[in-house]
Structure formats: structure tokens, C-alpha cells
Coordinates of C-alpha atoms and ligand atoms in Angstrom, one line a residue:
M1 CA 136.9 46.0 96.2
D2 CA 136.4 42.4 97.3
K3 CA 138.6 39.9 95.4
T4 CA 136.4 37.1 94.1
K5 CA 137.5 33.5 94.2
E6 CA 138.0 33.7 90.5
E7 CA 140.3 36.6 90.7
Q8 CA 142.4 34.7 93.4
L9 CA 142.7 31.7 91.1
D10 CA 143.9 33.8 88.2
N11 CA 146.5 35.3 90.4
Q12 CA 147.7 31.7 91.5
Q13 CA 148.0 30.7 87.9
N14 CA 149.9 34.0 87.2
K15 CA 147.2 34.8 84.6
P16 CA 146.2 38.4 84.0
L17 CA 143.3 39.5 86.0
K18 CA 139.9 39.8 84.4
E19 CA 138.7 43.0 83.1
P20 CA 136.7 44.8 85.8
T21 CA 133.0 44.5 85.3
I22 CA 130.9 47.6 85.1
W23 CA 129.8 46.9 88.7
E24 CA 133.4 46.7 90.0
E25 CA 134.2 49.9 88.1
K26 CA 131.2 51.5 89.9
G27 CA 132.7 50.4 93.4
I28 CA 129.9 47.8 93.8
S29 CA 131.4 44.9 95.7
R30 CA 130.9 41.4 94.2
R31 CA 129.0 40.4 97.4
D32 CA 126.6 43.2 96.9
F33 CA 126.1 42.4 93.3
I34 CA 125.5 38.8 94.0
K35 CA 123.0 39.8 96.8
F36 CA 121.2 42.1 94.2
C37 CA 121.0 39.2 91.7
T38 CA 119.6 36.9 94.5
A39 CA 117.0 39.6 95.4
M40 CA 116.0 40.0 91.7
S41 CA 115.6 36.1 91.3
A42 CA 113.3 36.3 94.4
A43 CA 111.5 39.3 93.0
L44 CA 110.9 37.5 89.8
A45 CA 109.6 34.4 91.7
L46 CA 112.4 32.3 90.3
P47 CA 114.3 29.6 92.3
V48 CA 117.5 31.1 93.9
T49 CA 119.5 29.0 91.5
F50 CA 118.7 31.5 88.8
A51 CA 120.9 34.2 90.5
P52 CA 124.1 33.1 88.8
K53 CA 122.3 33.3 85.4
I54 CA 121.2 36.8 86.2
A55 CA 124.6 37.7 87.5
Q56 CA 126.2 36.4 84.2
A57 CA 123.7 38.3 81.9
L58 CA 124.3 41.5 83.9
D59 CA 128.0 41.0 83.8
E60 CA 128.0 40.8 80.1
I61 CA 125.5 43.6 79.6
K62 CA 125.7 46.1 76.7
R63 CA 123.7 48.9 78.2
P64 CA 120.5 49.1 76.1
T65 CA 119.0 52.4 75.5
L66 CA 115.9 53.5 77.5
V67 CA 113.6 56.5 77.0
W68 CA 111.2 57.6 79.8
L69 CA 108.2 59.7 78.7
E70 CA 105.9 61.5 81.1
F71 CA 102.4 62.5 80.1
Q72 CA 99.2 63.2 82.3
D73 CA 100.9 62.3 85.6
C74 CA 102.1 63.4 89.1
A75 CA 105.7 62.2 88.5
G76 CA 105.2 59.9 91.5
N77 CA 106.7 57.0 89.6
T78 CA 109.8 59.0 88.9
E79 CA 110.0 59.9 92.5
A80 CA 109.7 56.3 93.6
L81 CA 112.4 55.3 91.1
L82 CA 114.8 57.9 92.5
R83 CA 114.2 56.6 96.0
A84 CA 114.7 53.1 95.3
T85 CA 117.1 51.1 97.5
T86 CA 118.3 47.7 98.5
P87 CA 120.9 47.9 97.1
D88 CA 120.7 51.2 95.3
V89 CA 118.5 50.0 92.6
A90 CA 118.2 53.4 90.9
T91 CA 122.0 53.4 90.6
L92 CA 121.9 50.0 89.2
I93 CA 119.2 50.8 86.7
L94 CA 121.1 53.9 85.6
D95 CA 124.3 51.8 85.3
I96 CA 122.6 48.9 83.4
L97 CA 120.9 51.1 81.0
S98 CA 121.7 54.2 78.9
L99 CA 118.9 56.5 80.0
D100 CA 119.1 58.8 77.0
Y101 CA 115.8 60.8 77.6
H102 CA 113.9 61.5 80.8
E103 CA 112.2 64.9 80.8
T104 CA 112.2 65.2 84.7
I105 CA 115.7 64.2 85.4
M106 CA 117.8 64.9 82.3
A107 CA 120.1 67.8 82.3
A108 CA 119.2 68.9 78.6
A109 CA 116.1 71.0 78.0
G110 CA 114.3 72.4 75.0
H111 CA 115.6 71.6 71.6
Q112 CA 118.6 69.7 73.1
A113 CA 116.3 67.3 74.9
E114 CA 114.2 66.9 71.7
E115 CA 117.3 66.1 69.9
A116 CA 118.2 63.4 72.4
L117 CA 114.9 61.8 71.7
N118 CA 115.1 62.2 68.0
G119 CA 118.6 60.6 68.1
V120 CA 117.2 57.5 69.7
L121 CA 114.3 57.2 67.1
R122 CA 116.9 57.6 64.3
D123 CA 119.6 55.2 65.6
Q124 CA 118.0 52.7 67.8
K125 CA 114.7 51.9 66.1
G126 CA 113.2 48.6 67.4
K127 CA 116.0 48.3 69.9
Y128 CA 115.2 50.6 72.8
I129 CA 113.0 50.2 75.7
C130 CA 110.4 53.0 76.3
V131 CA 109.1 53.7 79.7
V132 CA 105.8 55.7 80.0
E133 CA 104.5 57.3 83.0
G134 CA 101.1 59.0 83.0
S135 CA 97.9 58.7 80.9
I136 CA 97.3 59.8 77.4
P137 CA 94.4 62.0 76.5
L138 CA 92.5 61.1 73.3
R139 CA 89.7 63.8 73.4
D140 CA 90.0 66.7 71.0
D141 CA 92.9 65.2 69.2
G142 CA 94.9 64.9 72.4
I143 CA 95.4 68.7 72.9
Y144 CA 95.1 68.4 76.8
C145 CA 98.8 67.2 77.0
C146 CA 101.4 68.5 74.6
I147 CA 105.2 68.6 74.9
G148 CA 107.3 70.5 72.4
G149 CA 104.2 71.4 70.4
K150 CA 103.3 67.7 69.9
S151 CA 100.4 65.9 71.6
A152 CA 101.2 63.0 74.0
L153 CA 99.2 60.8 71.6
S154 CA 101.4 61.5 68.6
I155 CA 104.6 61.2 70.7
A156 CA 103.4 57.9 72.2
R157 CA 102.4 56.5 68.8
E158 CA 105.9 57.4 67.3
V159 CA 108.1 56.4 70.3
C160 CA 106.2 53.5 71.7
G161 CA 105.5 52.2 68.2
N162 CA 109.1 52.1 67.4
A163 CA 110.4 50.6 70.7
F164 CA 111.4 47.0 71.3
A165 CA 108.9 47.1 74.1
T166 CA 107.2 49.8 76.3
I167 CA 106.9 49.5 80.1
A168 CA 103.9 51.4 81.4
V169 CA 104.7 52.4 84.9
G170 CA 102.0 53.4 87.3
T171 CA 98.3 53.0 87.0
C172 CA 97.7 56.1 84.8
A173 CA 100.0 54.8 82.1
S174 CA 98.6 51.3 82.4
Y175 CA 94.9 52.0 82.5
G176 CA 94.3 55.7 82.5
G177 CA 94.2 56.0 86.3
I178 CA 93.1 59.0 88.2
P179 CA 92.9 61.2 85.0
A180 CA 90.6 58.5 83.6
A181 CA 88.2 58.7 86.5
A182 CA 84.5 59.6 85.9
P183 CA 83.8 61.9 84.0
N184 CA 87.1 61.5 82.4
P185 CA 87.2 65.0 80.9
T186 CA 90.4 64.5 78.6
G187 CA 89.3 61.0 77.4
A188 CA 92.5 59.6 79.2
V189 CA 93.6 56.0 78.5
G190 CA 96.6 53.9 79.1
V191 CA 99.4 53.3 76.5
K192 CA 98.0 49.9 75.2
D193 CA 94.8 51.7 74.3
A194 CA 96.5 54.7 72.9
V195 CA 99.1 52.7 70.7
P196 CA 97.2 49.3 70.1
G197 CA 100.0 47.8 68.0
A198 CA 102.7 48.4 70.5
T199 CA 104.3 45.8 72.8
V200 CA 103.3 47.0 76.2
I201 CA 103.7 45.5 79.7
N202 CA 101.9 47.1 82.6
L203 CA 103.2 47.7 85.9
P204 CA 100.4 49.5 87.7
G205 CA 100.4 51.0 91.2
C206 CA 100.1 54.3 92.6
P207 CA 103.1 54.6 92.4
L208 CA 104.5 51.5 91.0
N209 CA 107.0 49.5 93.2
P210 CA 110.4 50.3 91.6
D211 CA 111.6 46.9 92.4
N212 CA 109.1 45.5 89.9
L213 CA 110.4 47.8 87.3
T214 CA 114.0 46.6 88.0
A215 CA 112.9 42.9 88.0
T216 CA 111.2 43.4 84.7
I217 CA 114.3 45.0 83.1
V218 CA 116.5 42.4 84.7
H219 CA 114.2 39.6 83.3
Y220 CA 114.5 41.2 79.8
L221 CA 118.2 41.4 80.1
T222 CA 118.6 37.9 81.4
F223 CA 116.3 36.0 79.3
G224 CA 115.9 38.4 76.1
K225 CA 112.1 38.8 76.6
L226 CA 109.5 40.3 78.8
P227 CA 108.0 38.2 81.6
E228 CA 104.8 36.4 81.3
T229 CA 101.7 38.4 82.0
D230 CA 98.0 38.1 83.0
S231 CA 95.0 39.2 81.0
H232 CA 95.5 42.8 82.1
G233 CA 99.0 42.8 80.8
R234 CA 100.7 42.7 84.2
P235 CA 103.8 40.4 84.9
L236 CA 102.7 37.4 86.8
F237 CA 105.7 37.5 89.1
A238 CA 104.4 40.8 90.6
Y239 CA 100.7 40.6 90.1
G240 CA 99.9 36.9 90.2
K241 CA 98.8 36.8 93.7
R242 CA 96.0 38.5 95.6
I243 CA 97.0 40.9 98.3
H244 CA 94.5 39.1 100.6
D245 CA 96.3 35.8 100.3
A246 CA 99.8 37.1 101.4
C247 CA 98.5 39.7 103.9
E248 CA 100.1 39.6 107.4
R249 CA 96.5 40.3 108.9
R250 CA 95.0 37.4 107.1
S251 CA 94.8 35.2 110.2
H252 CA 92.6 37.9 111.8
F253 CA 90.3 37.9 108.7
D254 CA 89.9 34.1 109.1
A255 CA 89.3 34.2 112.8
G256 CA 86.7 37.1 112.4
Q257 CA 88.8 39.7 114.1
Y258 CA 88.0 42.9 112.5
V259 CA 88.7 46.6 112.9
E260 CA 85.3 48.2 113.3
I261 CA 86.3 51.9 113.8
W262 CA 89.6 53.7 113.4
G263 CA 91.6 53.6 116.5
D264 CA 89.6 50.7 118.2
S265 CA 91.5 47.9 120.0
A266 CA 91.4 45.8 117.1
H267 CA 92.9 48.4 114.9
R268 CA 95.7 49.0 117.6
N269 CA 96.3 45.1 117.6
G270 CA 96.7 44.8 113.9
H271 CA 93.5 43.1 113.2
C272 CA 91.9 42.8 109.6
L273 CA 90.8 46.1 107.8
Y274 CA 88.2 44.3 105.7
K275 CA 85.3 46.1 107.3
M276 CA 87.1 49.4 107.0
G277 CA 87.0 49.0 103.2
C278 CA 90.2 47.1 102.5
K279 CA 90.2 46.1 98.8
G280 CA 92.9 43.4 99.3
P281 CA 90.4 40.6 98.5
E282 CA 90.0 41.9 94.9
T283 CA 93.5 43.3 94.2
Y284 CA 96.5 41.5 92.7
H285 CA 99.9 42.9 93.6
N286 CA 103.0 41.9 95.5
C287 CA 102.8 44.7 98.1
P288 CA 102.9 42.3 101.1
T289 CA 106.0 40.6 100.2
Q290 CA 108.0 43.2 98.1
R291 CA 106.9 46.2 100.3
Y292 CA 108.0 49.8 99.9
N293 CA 110.5 52.3 101.4
M294 CA 113.5 49.9 101.8
K295 CA 110.9 47.1 102.3
T296 CA 110.0 48.5 105.7
S297 CA 106.3 48.8 105.0
W298 CA 103.2 48.7 102.8
P299 CA 99.7 50.3 103.1
V300 CA 98.0 47.5 105.1
A301 CA 101.0 47.2 107.5
S302 CA 100.7 50.9 108.2
G303 CA 97.2 50.5 109.4
H304 CA 95.2 51.5 106.2
G305 CA 93.3 49.3 104.0
C306 CA 94.4 48.5 100.4
V307 CA 92.5 50.9 98.0
G308 CA 93.2 48.6 95.1
C309 CA 95.5 51.1 93.3
S310 CA 96.9 48.5 90.8
E311 CA 93.6 47.2 89.4
P312 CA 92.2 48.3 86.0
N313 CA 89.6 51.2 86.3
F314 CA 90.9 52.3 89.6
W315 CA 89.6 54.8 90.9
D316 CA 86.1 54.3 89.7
T317 CA 85.7 50.7 90.7
M318 CA 87.6 50.9 94.0
S319 CA 85.9 53.9 95.5
P320 CA 84.4 54.7 98.0
F321 CA 87.5 53.5 99.8
Y322 CA 85.9 53.0 103.1
K323 CA 83.0 50.9 102.2
R324 CA 83.6 47.2 102.5
L325 CA 83.5 44.8 99.6
P326 CA 80.3 42.7 99.4
N327 CA 80.4 39.0 99.2
V328 CA 84.0 38.3 99.8
P329 CA 84.5 34.4 99.7
G330 CA 87.0 32.6 101.8
F331 CA 85.9 33.2 105.5
G332 CA 87.2 30.4 107.5
I333 CA 85.1 29.3 110.4
E334 CA 82.2 31.6 109.6
S335 CA 80.5 31.9 106.3
T336 CA 80.3 35.7 106.0
A337 CA 81.5 38.7 107.9
D338 CA 77.8 39.6 108.7
K339 CA 77.5 36.4 111.0
I340 CA 80.6 37.4 113.0
G341 CA 79.5 39.2 116.1
A342 CA 75.8 40.0 116.2
G343 CA 75.1 43.6 115.7
L344 CA 78.4 44.3 113.9
A345 CA 77.0 43.9 110.5
V346 CA 77.1 46.9 108.1
A347 CA 75.2 47.0 104.8
T348 CA 76.9 45.9 101.7
A349 CA 78.7 48.5 99.6
A350 CA 75.9 48.2 96.9
A351 CA 73.3 49.0 99.4
L352 CA 75.0 51.8 101.3
T353 CA 73.4 55.1 101.2
A354 CA 74.6 58.3 102.8
H355 CA 72.1 57.6 105.6
G356 CA 73.3 53.9 105.8
V357 CA 76.9 54.9 106.2
I358 CA 76.1 57.2 109.1
S359 CA 74.0 54.6 110.7
A360 CA 76.6 51.9 110.2
V361 CA 79.4 54.0 111.7
K362 CA 77.2 55.0 114.6
K363 CA 76.2 51.4 115.3
D364 CA 79.9 50.4 115.0
K365 CA 80.9 53.1 117.4
D366 CA 78.3 51.8 120.0
T367 CA 79.5 48.3 119.6
D368 CA 83.1 49.4 119.8
E369 CA 82.4 51.1 123.2
K370 CA 80.6 48.0 124.4
M371 CA 83.7 45.9 123.3
E372 CA 86.1 48.3 125.1
N373 CA 84.1 48.0 128.2
Ligands
SF4_401 FE1 94.5 41.9 104.8 FE2 92.8 43.4 103.8 FE3 92.5 40.8 103.5 FE4 92.2 41.9 105.9 S1 90.9 42.2 104.0 S2 93.4 40.1 105.4 S3 93.7 43.6 105.8 S4 94.0 42.2 102.6
F3S402 FE1 98.1 49.8 96.0 FE2 96.9 48.1 97.6 FE3 99.5 47.8 97.2 S1 96.6 50.4 97.6 S2 100.2 50.0 96.9 S3 97.9 47.7 95.7 S4 98.4 47.6 99.2

């Protein structure tokens, strides 16, 4: 374990060493801990000077209780959490918090598991944090998702209704997500709609970025309140900016350099994916800066357009994924994409018919071949 300056000073003055913090007990060096706090202040869009305040809050922490509920979901957000890194964020979360109930990863099962949840409701009323993953079906009294003989709706009303706050992770828990896509057979909704009186913050995404969950919890632990949100209940630090405005391909958008067909030279050279249906101009999320998988990449960097997974009413409003958005403002030199390169224009998304799609693709293919020549 690294010795801090403070510890060395204590030694020089022959004072007893400070009690080891929870981090030191876990074998996390002071340097890594401070790096984590600095990364958190950056994730929260705070000046780097907030890092010591975060460090102090986490040093003094009294592990608050967290329960994690799963309803109509694919467990993708749990998977994302378990694979979090830089530093081992999952470990940090598990060490910061007392994770008393999580159906997928807890050792207990059956009545034992139910008792763990009942214990939290009994002893921690109004103090615990609830995380919800997955949507909640309302149709037919919520019978389409039941756990331990209770509907997801009744569990959510009881557990979220008595929590200090609920964090809806992923688009399904935030807004209904894929289960709520038309025709929405189960009447799926997000937590806020299922439990109207509860304090809910939404961290949409498919899956969420676990760094944003950690930052939200760190914000609560540091400042004693949830971060400021937009009108869709999303924290501004993570959803305050458009993908399009932080995208590394933006200069190509402004210069009129677009991918016209998958695998063309523009695609190989990292040009803009707008014409391939990228929904970055209408999507608010910090994917370009926060990134996924140890910060190595994000959808657009990997060569696919953003599909707008963090927006309300995803999937219905963001599909078809490969039709381009009409009327995107902000073209630099040229006024619209249609004016860039005669013959490259495709019909607007609203006007596209099946026949139109085929024609547009065929036209693009011909054009691409000409460009290649
Ligand atoms: Fe990036 Fe998509 Fe915007 Fe192009 S349209 S700059 S790929 S976000
Ligand atoms: Fe989703 Fe678009 Fe980010 S698809 S993960 S919001 S780049």
C-alpha cells in the first residue's frame, strides 16, 4: 500500500497512524483512489478541483443500502455493471454500497432472497437507493411479469415508493424501451410512469454506461442529492449534450463527407454516418466522451451510426435505423445534405417507401462506383 504524505507526517510527529480507509483495506492504493475521484469529477462535468471533495466524501462513507430490481429486461445493464472498469468500478460500487438485494447476482434464492428485500423495506425505509432494470407491464394488472407471486408493478410501487430515490438504469426502466415498442402487448412503461410519486432519475441507454451510474451514486454520496436533470429525467452531466456535437466524425459532416454505402472509401476513412441513418443529431448522451469497454470505443467509432438508444420512445421513434433523419440543421458550408454532391441525395425519411429505399441504395451504389473510379 502506498504511504500518503499525511501518513508520513503522522509518523514524523510520532502520532498514531490514521485508521485505514475502506479503500486501503481493499488494497486500493491512494493513487488509484484519487485517480478514480478525478475521473468521477470529470464524468460529472465538474472542475477537477472537486476531486478532493469527492475523495473526502467517499473516505467518510457509511455504506448506504442499495437494492436492484429486474423486471422486463435482458439483464444487459447488469452485464454492463459487472464488466465495468477503470478502475474496477464494479468493485468500487460494491464497496461503497451495501448491495442487499440483486436477483441476478445475489447468492440467496427463494424465500431467503425475499427476506433480504423485506429486511430492507422494514429497516431502511426512506433511506435506501433502489435501482430498477427493465420495464414494468401495466396491462391486465401487470400479470406479464411476476416475481415470487407478486407483479412487477406491485413490487415497484412498494420498493420504489419507499426508497430515498430510484435510479432507472437502461432505456426499458426509463421509458419502457423495447418491450414498449408498438404494439406494446404488455402495456410496458418506465418506472416514473408506473410509480408516479417516486423520486426517479433516468439513466437510459441500451445498455446504460456503468460509469454514469457510478457518477450518479458518487454525486449523491458527495453532495447528498441527485444530480440536476433534463425534462426527460436524465442527469445533465451525462445527457446534456448531443452526440452529434461531440462526435469525432463531426468535421466530416460539416465538410459534406458522407458514407454512402457500407464499406465504401468514405466508410473506410471514418467519414460521417449521417446518410446511413445515424441518429446522433437527435440523441443526447455522453457516448463520444465517456465511451464503453474500458473507454476503447462507442458505436460511431466502431463504424455504425448511433441508433438513438437513450431517447424516450426508442425504438419506435428511432427506427428504421438505416433511414437518414430529415432536416438536420447545422450544415457548415452547404445548407443541406441534399445539396452535397449532385445525384447523391436520397429521399427524406418521411418520404421513403420500400421502392424508394431500393432506388436510393441502387443510386448510391452507382455513385459510389463512380467515386471509386
Ligand atoms: Fe457523428 Fe452521426 Fe453526427 Fe455524423 S451524423 S457527425 S456520425 S453523430
Ligand atoms: Fe446508444 Fe447512440 Fe450511444 S446508440 S450507446 S446513444 S452512440
